[in-house]
Amino acid sequence: MASSTQGLARLCHPHILRLVEVIDSEEILFIISEYVRGGNLLDHLMEHGALTEEEARGRFRQLVSALQYCHRRAVIHRDLKLENVLLDLAGSAKLADFGFCSLEPSGPLSTFCGTPGYMAPEVMQLQPYDGPPADICSLGVLLHAMLAGSLPLWGEDFHAMQRSMLLGAYSPPRLVWRQCARLLRGLLTLDPGKRKTLQEVMFDPWVNWSQPRLRPYREPPADTMATWGTNEMLKAHQPQGGGHASPPSSLPSNKAQCCRASPHCTAWRRALEPRGRRAGSEPVLPTWLREAGRQQPSKKPQSGPKAAEPDGTLPSLDWGPATPSPAPP
């Protein structure tokens, strides 16, 4: 859990689930994150079937951008799978669940973790492995699943999956462009040293077909993020007097310990600030949150009208169908 919160706390990307706050009440650890309404990619595929290449390309570009950003910030995900890709109401993908992530690895990793069916061959062989190539192999599994509606690797148990993977007999989904099939083979090759890098993926012709060339994501300057998300919800939760509350560096020992998110995400923090808090004042753990682990509510509370969702989101990479264009050679 510590690695999950530490990993998310250093990330602020439009296609990564945003960590808002972590509250440690000594009895319960509360993780407050962005709410993504559209469910996960697995449920979407089970309900609607495989994606078209245009749809898969758009979401794949978003995941490539998110993963490249993670690796640039020395965060290795290690559990890329359909369930860990969330979709918002616009259909944009958001990478989630950093529970197995590795932070700033200084050498090969040895922890066996992840989900069978998505693991890289070197991980399934229980060998030391480099984090980025292992993530890239799992990314290839995601692309195959989006295009085929199923995983490229099947087996009744882990050992059957392991044997199937080590055979190296990968077949791309039917009826995909040759460039897409070539990309998939480059992502899912057995030898991690010959596997495509994220830089190569960002230059790939299929990835950039009918789209602007994919480039590494750049965080907006921290001072410009103060104006990001200026909607009615944010205005309603600003402290009286028009100022912004400054989060304290530490809290007294008799109060909940808070570990806050990246300074680039200040707008979402302000959205959660209680109305009327004075600048510099210390946040107090709400009563309902303090008592949550000690007693269960006597009856389910009545559901009232839902608050408006903040519209101040970071700009998303387009995923929808592009302007019709002829197929690549």
mmCIF file of C-alpha atoms in Angstrom:
data_model
loop_
_atom_site.group_PDB
_atom_site.id
_atom_site.type_symbol
_atom_site.label_atom_id
_atom_site.label_comp_id
_atom_site.label_asym_id
_atom_site.label_seq_id
_atom_site.Cartn_x
_atom_site.Cartn_y
_atom_site.Cartn_z
ATOM 1 C CA MET A 1 0.000 0.000 0.000
ATOM 2 C CA ALA A 2 2.879 2.350 0.772
ATOM 3 C CA SER A 3 4.375 1.866 -2.684
ATOM 4 C CA SER A 4 0.968 2.486 -4.265
ATOM 5 C CA THR A 5 0.466 5.827 -2.545
ATOM 6 C CA GLN A 6 4.085 6.902 -2.985
ATOM 7 C CA GLY A 7 3.958 6.009 -6.662
ATOM 8 C CA LEU A 8 0.728 7.890 -7.316
ATOM 9 C CA ALA A 9 1.815 10.873 -5.233
ATOM 10 C CA ARG A 10 4.631 11.677 -7.651
ATOM 11 C CA LEU A 11 2.448 11.390 -10.772
ATOM 12 C CA CYS A 12 0.164 13.957 -12.363
ATOM 13 C CA HIS A 13 -0.872 12.990 -15.882
ATOM 14 C CA PRO A 14 -4.241 13.253 -17.670
ATOM 15 C CA HIS A 15 -4.308 9.485 -18.215
ATOM 16 C CA ILE A 16 -3.238 8.345 -14.748
ATOM 17 C CA LEU A 17 -5.719 8.091 -11.888
ATOM 18 C CA ARG A 18 -5.161 11.186 -9.771
ATOM 19 C CA LEU A 19 -4.337 10.770 -6.092
ATOM 20 C CA VAL A 20 -5.938 13.572 -4.082
ATOM 21 C CA GLU A 21 -5.015 12.752 -0.505
ATOM 22 C CA VAL A 22 -3.974 9.964 1.848
ATOM 23 C CA ILE A 23 -5.206 10.044 5.441
ATOM 24 C CA ASP A 24 -3.672 7.712 8.002
ATOM 25 C CA SER A 25 -5.903 7.608 11.078
ATOM 26 C CA GLU A 26 -3.694 4.943 12.750
ATOM 27 C CA GLU A 27 -6.567 2.447 12.490
ATOM 28 C CA ILE A 28 -7.517 2.858 8.831
ATOM 29 C CA LEU A 29 -5.669 4.209 5.829
ATOM 30 C CA PHE A 30 -8.000 6.297 3.664
ATOM 31 C CA ILE A 31 -6.950 6.872 0.058
ATOM 32 C CA ILE A 32 -8.883 9.636 -1.686
ATOM 33 C CA SER A 33 -8.529 9.542 -5.442
ATOM 34 C CA GLU A 34 -10.168 10.905 -8.525
ATOM 35 C CA TYR A 35 -13.557 9.327 -9.293
ATOM 36 C CA VAL A 36 -13.734 7.792 -12.775
ATOM 37 C CA ARG A 37 -17.308 6.994 -13.743
ATOM 38 C CA GLY A 38 -16.948 4.827 -16.838
ATOM 39 C CA GLY A 39 -15.805 1.535 -15.290
ATOM 40 C CA ASN A 40 -12.769 -0.422 -16.418
ATOM 41 C CA LEU A 41 -11.612 -1.600 -19.807
ATOM 42 C CA LEU A 42 -12.348 -5.267 -19.088
ATOM 43 C CA ASP A 43 -16.014 -4.555 -18.386
ATOM 44 C CA HIS A 44 -16.182 -2.382 -21.494
ATOM 45 C CA LEU A 45 -14.822 -5.163 -23.710
ATOM 46 C CA MET A 46 -17.117 -7.754 -22.146
ATOM 47 C CA GLU A 47 -20.130 -5.545 -22.789
ATOM 48 C CA HIS A 48 -19.256 -4.103 -26.198
ATOM 49 C CA GLY A 49 -16.715 -6.514 -27.666
ATOM 50 C CA ALA A 50 -13.385 -5.736 -29.303
ATOM 51 C CA LEU A 51 -12.532 -2.181 -30.289
ATOM 52 C CA THR A 52 -11.995 -0.921 -33.796
ATOM 53 C CA GLU A 53 -8.418 -0.080 -34.699
ATOM 54 C CA GLU A 54 -9.196 3.644 -34.473
ATOM 55 C CA GLU A 55 -10.585 3.245 -30.946
ATOM 56 C CA ALA A 56 -7.775 0.921 -29.880
ATOM 57 C CA ARG A 57 -5.158 3.281 -31.314
ATOM 58 C CA GLY A 58 -6.530 6.231 -29.366
ATOM 59 C CA ARG A 59 -6.605 4.451 -26.030
ATOM 60 C CA PHE A 60 -3.257 2.798 -26.704
ATOM 61 C CA ARG A 61 -1.705 6.217 -27.342
ATOM 62 C CA GLN A 62 -3.060 7.405 -24.007
ATOM 63 C CA LEU A 63 -1.593 4.392 -22.196
ATOM 64 C CA VAL A 64 1.768 4.760 -23.953
ATOM 65 C CA SER A 65 1.895 8.410 -22.908
ATOM 66 C CA ALA A 66 0.992 7.511 -19.308
ATOM 67 C CA LEU A 67 3.495 4.650 -19.087
ATOM 68 C CA GLN A 68 6.307 6.677 -20.648
ATOM 69 C CA TYR A 69 5.615 9.385 -18.070
ATOM 70 C CA CYS A 70 5.721 6.800 -15.251
ATOM 71 C CA HIS A 71 9.049 5.414 -16.394
ATOM 72 C CA ARG A 72 10.452 8.918 -16.756
ATOM 73 C CA ARG A 73 9.487 9.507 -13.114
ATOM 74 C CA ALA A 74 11.152 6.194 -12.125
ATOM 75 C CA VAL A 75 7.863 4.386 -11.456
ATOM 76 C CA ILE A 76 7.487 0.827 -12.816
ATOM 77 C CA HIS A 77 3.830 -0.275 -12.759
ATOM 78 C CA ARG A 78 4.256 -4.095 -12.884
ATOM 79 C CA ASP A 79 0.526 -4.902 -13.035
ATOM 80 C CA LEU A 80 -0.793 -3.574 -16.328
ATOM 81 C CA LYS A 81 -4.081 -5.309 -17.129
ATOM 82 C CA LEU A 82 -7.556 -4.505 -18.429
ATOM 83 C CA GLU A 83 -9.011 -4.138 -14.932
ATOM 84 C CA ASN A 84 -6.421 -1.472 -14.118
ATOM 85 C CA VAL A 85 -7.370 0.738 -17.047
ATOM 86 C CA LEU A 86 -10.327 2.940 -16.117
ATOM 87 C CA LEU A 87 -12.507 4.821 -18.584
ATOM 88 C CA ASP A 88 -14.126 8.183 -17.999
ATOM 89 C CA LEU A 89 -17.465 9.143 -19.501
ATOM 90 C CA ALA A 90 -15.724 10.479 -22.605
ATOM 91 C CA GLY A 91 -14.041 7.102 -23.134
ATOM 92 C CA SER A 92 -10.523 8.267 -22.254
ATOM 93 C CA ALA A 93 -8.265 5.765 -20.499
ATOM 94 C CA LYS A 94 -6.715 6.283 -17.069
ATOM 95 C CA LEU A 95 -4.047 3.994 -15.664
ATOM 96 C CA ALA A 96 -4.805 2.905 -12.090
ATOM 97 C CA ASP A 97 -3.751 0.540 -9.270
ATOM 98 C CA PHE A 98 -0.077 1.077 -8.502
ATOM 99 C CA GLY A 99 -0.095 -1.482 -5.679
ATOM 100 C CA PHE A 100 2.765 -3.507 -7.209
ATOM 101 C CA CYS A 101 4.753 -0.555 -8.517
ATOM 102 C CA SER A 102 8.487 -0.277 -7.994
ATOM 103 C CA LEU A 103 9.986 3.127 -7.240
ATOM 104 C CA GLU A 104 13.395 4.125 -8.559
ATOM 105 C CA PRO A 105 14.779 0.611 -9.098
ATOM 106 C CA SER A 106 18.581 0.668 -9.077
ATOM 107 C CA GLY A 107 18.941 -2.618 -10.942
ATOM 108 C CA PRO A 108 17.063 -5.730 -12.050
ATOM 109 C CA LEU A 109 13.896 -6.562 -10.129
ATOM 110 C CA SER A 110 13.247 -9.967 -8.583
ATOM 111 C CA THR A 111 9.782 -9.741 -7.007
ATOM 112 C CA PHE A 112 7.337 -12.067 -8.716
ATOM 113 C CA CYS A 113 4.198 -9.986 -9.105
ATOM 114 C CA GLY A 114 1.522 -9.096 -11.598
ATOM 115 C CA THR A 115 -1.307 -11.055 -13.191
ATOM 116 C CA PRO A 116 -0.837 -14.293 -15.183
ATOM 117 C CA GLY A 117 -1.789 -13.709 -18.775
ATOM 118 C CA TYR A 118 -0.276 -10.223 -18.738
ATOM 119 C CA MET A 119 3.192 -11.040 -17.356
ATOM 120 C CA ALA A 120 6.325 -10.779 -19.439
ATOM 121 C CA PRO A 121 8.101 -14.106 -20.154
ATOM 122 C CA GLU A 122 11.073 -13.187 -17.973
ATOM 123 C CA VAL A 123 8.752 -12.550 -15.016
ATOM 124 C CA MET A 124 6.919 -15.854 -15.545
ATOM 125 C CA GLN A 125 10.287 -17.647 -15.582
ATOM 126 C CA LEU A 126 10.976 -16.295 -12.076
ATOM 127 C CA GLN A 127 14.165 -14.625 -13.280
ATOM 128 C CA PRO A 128 15.517 -11.156 -12.403
ATOM 129 C CA TYR A 129 14.053 -8.696 -14.879
ATOM 130 C CA ASP A 130 14.278 -5.071 -15.953
ATOM 131 C CA GLY A 131 11.124 -3.128 -15.159
ATOM 132 C CA PRO A 132 10.493 -1.115 -18.356
ATOM 133 C CA PRO A 133 10.632 -4.059 -20.817
ATOM 134 C CA ALA A 134 8.309 -6.065 -18.557
ATOM 135 C CA ASP A 135 5.786 -3.212 -18.523
ATOM 136 C CA ILE A 136 6.068 -2.880 -22.303
ATOM 137 C CA CYS A 137 5.232 -6.560 -22.798
ATOM 138 C CA SER A 138 2.117 -6.130 -20.637
ATOM 139 C CA LEU A 139 1.243 -3.073 -22.715
ATOM 140 C CA GLY A 140 1.355 -5.288 -25.800
ATOM 141 C CA VAL A 141 -1.074 -7.700 -24.139
ATOM 142 C CA LEU A 142 -3.448 -4.780 -23.549
ATOM 143 C CA LEU A 143 -3.285 -3.750 -27.200
ATOM 144 C CA HIS A 144 -3.966 -7.319 -28.349
ATOM 145 C CA ALA A 145 -6.907 -7.582 -25.937
ATOM 146 C CA MET A 146 -8.423 -4.326 -27.174
ATOM 147 C CA LEU A 147 -8.234 -5.501 -30.790
ATOM 148 C CA ALA A 148 -9.210 -9.161 -30.289
ATOM 149 C CA GLY A 149 -11.484 -9.007 -27.239
ATOM 150 C CA SER A 150 -9.382 -11.743 -25.624
ATOM 151 C CA LEU A 151 -5.897 -12.288 -24.238
ATOM 152 C CA PRO A 152 -3.123 -13.682 -26.451
ATOM 153 C CA LEU A 153 -2.205 -16.235 -23.790
ATOM 154 C CA TRP A 154 -4.493 -18.948 -22.496
ATOM 155 C CA GLY A 155 -4.059 -21.837 -20.064
ATOM 156 C CA GLU A 156 -5.925 -23.687 -17.361
ATOM 157 C CA ASP A 157 -3.312 -22.738 -14.764
ATOM 158 C CA PHE A 158 -0.131 -20.741 -14.367
ATOM 159 C CA HIS A 159 2.147 -23.525 -15.617
ATOM 160 C CA ALA A 160 0.034 -24.007 -18.753
ATOM 161 C CA MET A 161 0.245 -20.258 -19.417
ATOM 162 C CA GLN A 162 3.982 -20.366 -18.815
ATOM 163 C CA ARG A 163 4.481 -23.174 -21.341
ATOM 164 C CA SER A 164 2.298 -21.369 -23.870
ATOM 165 C CA MET A 165 4.241 -18.129 -23.450
ATOM 166 C CA LEU A 166 7.659 -19.764 -23.751
ATOM 167 C CA LEU A 167 6.695 -21.434 -27.019
ATOM 168 C CA GLY A 168 6.731 -17.952 -28.525
ATOM 169 C CA ALA A 169 4.056 -18.816 -31.078
ATOM 170 C CA TYR A 170 2.263 -15.467 -31.053
ATOM 171 C CA SER A 171 -0.461 -14.758 -33.616
ATOM 172 C CA PRO A 172 -1.817 -11.195 -33.950
ATOM 173 C CA PRO A 173 -5.580 -10.679 -34.158
ATOM 174 C CA ARG A 174 -7.106 -11.315 -37.550
ATOM 175 C CA LEU A 175 -7.895 -8.487 -39.940
ATOM 176 C CA VAL A 176 -5.515 -5.929 -38.439
ATOM 177 C CA TRP A 177 -3.187 -3.806 -40.550
ATOM 178 C CA ARG A 178 0.270 -5.223 -41.198
ATOM 179 C CA GLN A 179 1.819 -2.306 -39.331
ATOM 180 C CA CYS A 180 -0.301 -3.110 -36.278
ATOM 181 C CA ALA A 181 0.679 -6.789 -36.406
ATOM 182 C CA ARG A 182 4.340 -5.761 -36.682
ATOM 183 C CA LEU A 183 3.980 -3.510 -33.631
ATOM 184 C CA LEU A 184 2.345 -6.282 -31.596
ATOM 185 C CA ARG A 185 5.134 -8.726 -32.412
ATOM 186 C CA GLY A 186 7.688 -6.116 -31.377
ATOM 187 C CA LEU A 187 5.935 -5.591 -28.043
ATOM 188 C CA LEU A 188 5.446 -9.287 -27.275
ATOM 189 C CA THR A 189 8.815 -10.691 -28.334
ATOM 190 C CA LEU A 190 10.312 -13.179 -25.871
ATOM 191 C CA ASP A 191 13.729 -11.507 -25.622
ATOM 192 C CA PRO A 192 13.367 -8.319 -23.524
ATOM 193 C CA GLY A 193 16.529 -6.941 -25.146
ATOM 194 C CA LYS A 194 14.851 -7.078 -28.566
ATOM 195 C CA ARG A 195 11.483 -5.801 -27.361
ATOM 196 C CA LYS A 196 10.381 -2.399 -28.604
ATOM 197 C CA THR A 197 11.110 0.538 -26.328
ATOM 198 C CA LEU A 198 8.529 3.191 -25.539
ATOM 199 C CA GLN A 199 10.521 5.685 -27.593
ATOM 200 C CA GLU A 200 10.255 3.370 -30.591
ATOM 201 C CA VAL A 201 6.545 2.883 -29.937
ATOM 202 C CA MET A 202 5.998 6.646 -29.925
ATOM 203 C CA PHE A 203 7.566 6.818 -33.410
ATOM 204 C CA ASP A 204 5.679 3.791 -34.727
ATOM 205 C CA PRO A 205 3.726 4.423 -37.983
ATOM 206 C CA TRP A 206 0.597 2.622 -36.771
ATOM 207 C CA VAL A 207 0.531 4.566 -33.485
ATOM 208 C CA ASN A 208 0.753 7.879 -35.342
ATOM 209 C CA TRP A 209 -1.458 7.025 -38.312
ATOM 210 C CA SER A 210 -3.910 9.918 -38.943
ATOM 211 C CA GLN A 211 -2.833 11.418 -35.585
ATOM 212 C CA PRO A 212 -0.218 13.984 -34.519
ATOM 213 C CA ARG A 213 3.048 12.297 -33.615
ATOM 214 C CA LEU A 214 2.946 11.083 -30.045
ATOM 215 C CA ARG A 215 5.374 13.008 -27.853
ATOM 216 C CA PRO A 216 6.366 12.715 -24.180
ATOM 217 C CA TYR A 217 3.912 14.431 -21.856
ATOM 218 C CA ARG A 218 5.043 17.652 -20.224
ATOM 219 C CA GLU A 219 3.573 18.744 -16.923
ATOM 220 C CA PRO A 220 2.205 22.290 -16.890
ATOM 221 C CA PRO A 221 4.200 24.635 -14.637
ATOM 222 C CA ALA A 222 3.022 24.415 -11.048
ATOM 223 C CA ASP A 223 2.097 28.120 -10.933
ATOM 224 C CA THR A 224 -0.239 27.763 -13.936
ATOM 225 C CA MET A 225 -2.040 24.820 -12.337
ATOM 226 C CA ALA A 226 -3.622 27.203 -9.829
ATOM 227 C CA THR A 227 -6.055 28.320 -12.523
ATOM 228 C CA TRP A 228 -6.762 24.785 -13.730
ATOM 229 C CA GLY A 229 -10.282 23.653 -12.901
ATOM 230 C CA THR A 230 -11.834 27.017 -12.061
ATOM 231 C CA ASN A 231 -15.455 25.924 -12.009
ATOM 232 C CA GLU A 232 -18.348 26.430 -9.636
ATOM 233 C CA MET A 233 -17.332 23.559 -7.374
ATOM 234 C CA LEU A 234 -13.829 24.906 -6.905
ATOM 235 C CA LYS A 235 -15.106 28.442 -6.328
ATOM 236 C CA ALA A 236 -17.596 27.224 -3.728
ATOM 237 C CA HIS A 237 -14.854 25.471 -1.744
ATOM 238 C CA GLN A 238 -12.291 28.256 -1.682
ATOM 239 C CA PRO A 239 -11.544 29.692 1.770
ATOM 240 C CA GLN A 240 -13.335 32.894 2.716
ATOM 241 C CA GLY A 241 -11.601 36.042 1.601
ATOM 242 C CA GLY A 242 -10.600 34.651 -1.791
ATOM 243 C CA GLY A 243 -7.296 33.142 -0.642
ATOM 244 C CA HIS A 244 -6.176 29.546 -0.875
ATOM 245 C CA ALA A 245 -5.391 27.447 2.165
ATOM 246 C CA SER A 246 -1.777 26.414 2.513
ATOM 247 C CA PRO A 247 -1.444 22.735 3.486
ATOM 248 C CA PRO A 248 0.651 22.336 6.635
ATOM 249 C CA SER A 249 3.909 20.440 6.405
ATOM 250 C CA SER A 250 2.980 18.266 9.390
ATOM 251 C CA LEU A 251 0.168 17.672 11.853
ATOM 252 C CA PRO A 252 0.121 17.247 15.632
ATOM 253 C CA SER A 253 0.516 13.646 16.762
ATOM 254 C CA ASN A 254 -3.060 13.471 18.082
ATOM 255 C CA LYS A 255 -4.517 14.075 14.621
ATOM 256 C CA ALA A 256 -4.593 12.035 11.456
ATOM 257 C CA GLN A 257 -1.367 11.984 9.496
ATOM 258 C CA CYS A 258 -1.822 13.235 5.950
ATOM 259 C CA CYS A 259 0.387 12.519 2.978
ATOM 260 C CA ARG A 260 -0.670 14.836 0.170
ATOM 261 C CA ALA A 261 -0.334 14.480 -3.570
ATOM 262 C CA SER A 262 2.023 16.120 -6.049
ATOM 263 C CA PRO A 263 2.125 19.949 -5.977
ATOM 264 C CA HIS A 264 0.945 19.932 -9.594
ATOM 265 C CA CYS A 265 -2.465 18.723 -8.401
ATOM 266 C CA THR A 266 -3.274 21.643 -6.095
ATOM 267 C CA ALA A 267 -6.562 22.452 -7.814
ATOM 268 C CA TRP A 268 -8.077 19.112 -6.861
ATOM 269 C CA ARG A 269 -6.855 19.541 -3.300
ATOM 270 C CA ARG A 270 -8.591 22.890 -3.085
ATOM 271 C CA ALA A 271 -11.808 21.302 -4.308
ATOM 272 C CA LEU A 272 -11.804 19.213 -1.119
ATOM 273 C CA GLU A 273 -10.992 22.055 1.270
ATOM 274 C CA PRO A 274 -13.905 22.724 3.671
ATOM 275 C CA ARG A 275 -15.618 26.008 2.956
ATOM 276 C CA GLY A 276 -14.520 28.766 5.270
ATOM 277 C CA ARG A 277 -11.147 27.364 6.275
ATOM 278 C CA ARG A 278 -8.687 30.112 7.016
ATOM 279 C CA ALA A 279 -5.355 30.217 5.228
ATOM 280 C CA GLY A 280 -2.737 28.319 7.209
ATOM 281 C CA SER A 281 -5.244 26.458 9.378
ATOM 282 C CA GLU A 282 -4.813 22.728 9.939
ATOM 283 C CA PRO A 283 -7.306 20.256 8.448
ATOM 284 C CA VAL A 284 -9.279 18.304 11.016
ATOM 285 C CA LEU A 285 -10.301 14.731 10.242
ATOM 286 C CA PRO A 286 -14.099 14.752 9.708
ATOM 287 C CA THR A 287 -16.149 12.997 12.378
ATOM 288 C CA TRP A 288 -17.683 10.549 9.905
ATOM 289 C CA LEU A 289 -14.219 9.611 8.709
ATOM 290 C CA ARG A 290 -12.858 9.235 12.243
ATOM 291 C CA GLU A 291 -15.684 6.949 13.273
ATOM 292 C CA ALA A 292 -15.853 4.933 10.037
ATOM 293 C CA GLY A 293 -13.660 2.125 11.317
ATOM 294 C CA ARG A 294 -15.265 1.908 14.757
ATOM 295 C CA GLN A 295 -18.931 1.483 13.987
ATOM 296 C CA GLN A 296 -21.182 0.647 11.087
ATOM 297 C CA PRO A 297 -24.083 2.972 10.245
ATOM 298 C CA SER A 298 -27.439 1.779 11.579
ATOM 299 C CA LYS A 299 -29.112 2.147 8.233
ATOM 300 C CA LYS A 300 -28.200 3.118 4.741
ATOM 301 C CA PRO A 301 -28.399 6.887 4.335
ATOM 302 C CA GLN A 302 -30.809 8.336 1.841
ATOM 303 C CA SER A 303 -29.203 9.249 -1.436
ATOM 304 C CA GLY A 304 -29.540 12.900 -2.244
ATOM 305 C CA PRO A 305 -28.741 14.930 -5.326
ATOM 306 C CA LYS A 306 -25.194 14.407 -6.529
ATOM 307 C CA ALA A 307 -22.750 17.264 -6.502
ATOM 308 C CA ALA A 308 -21.519 18.541 -9.811
ATOM 309 C CA GLU A 309 -18.323 16.855 -10.928
ATOM 310 C CA PRO A 310 -15.339 19.176 -11.450
ATOM 311 C CA ASP A 311 -14.867 19.969 -15.109
ATOM 312 C CA GLY A 312 -11.322 21.201 -14.680
ATOM 313 C CA THR A 313 -9.627 18.124 -16.031
ATOM 314 C CA LEU A 314 -6.296 18.023 -17.702
ATOM 315 C CA PRO A 315 -6.533 17.925 -21.489
ATOM 316 C CA SER A 316 -6.911 14.391 -22.785
ATOM 317 C CA LEU A 317 -5.342 12.806 -25.819
ATOM 318 C CA ASP A 318 -8.030 12.268 -28.427
ATOM 319 C CA TRP A 319 -9.255 8.683 -28.612
ATOM 320 C CA GLY A 320 -12.308 8.966 -30.857
ATOM 321 C CA PRO A 321 -12.365 8.022 -34.514
ATOM 322 C CA ALA A 322 -10.222 10.305 -36.619
ATOM 323 C CA THR A 323 -11.196 11.773 -39.963
ATOM 324 C CA PRO A 324 -11.584 8.873 -42.395
ATOM 325 C CA SER A 325 -8.391 8.285 -44.313
ATOM 326 C CA PRO A 326 -7.035 5.575 -46.595
ATOM 327 C CA ALA A 327 -5.449 2.540 -44.988
ATOM 328 C CA PRO A 328 -1.669 2.532 -44.693
ATOM 329 C CA PRO A 329 0.290 0.326 -47.059
#
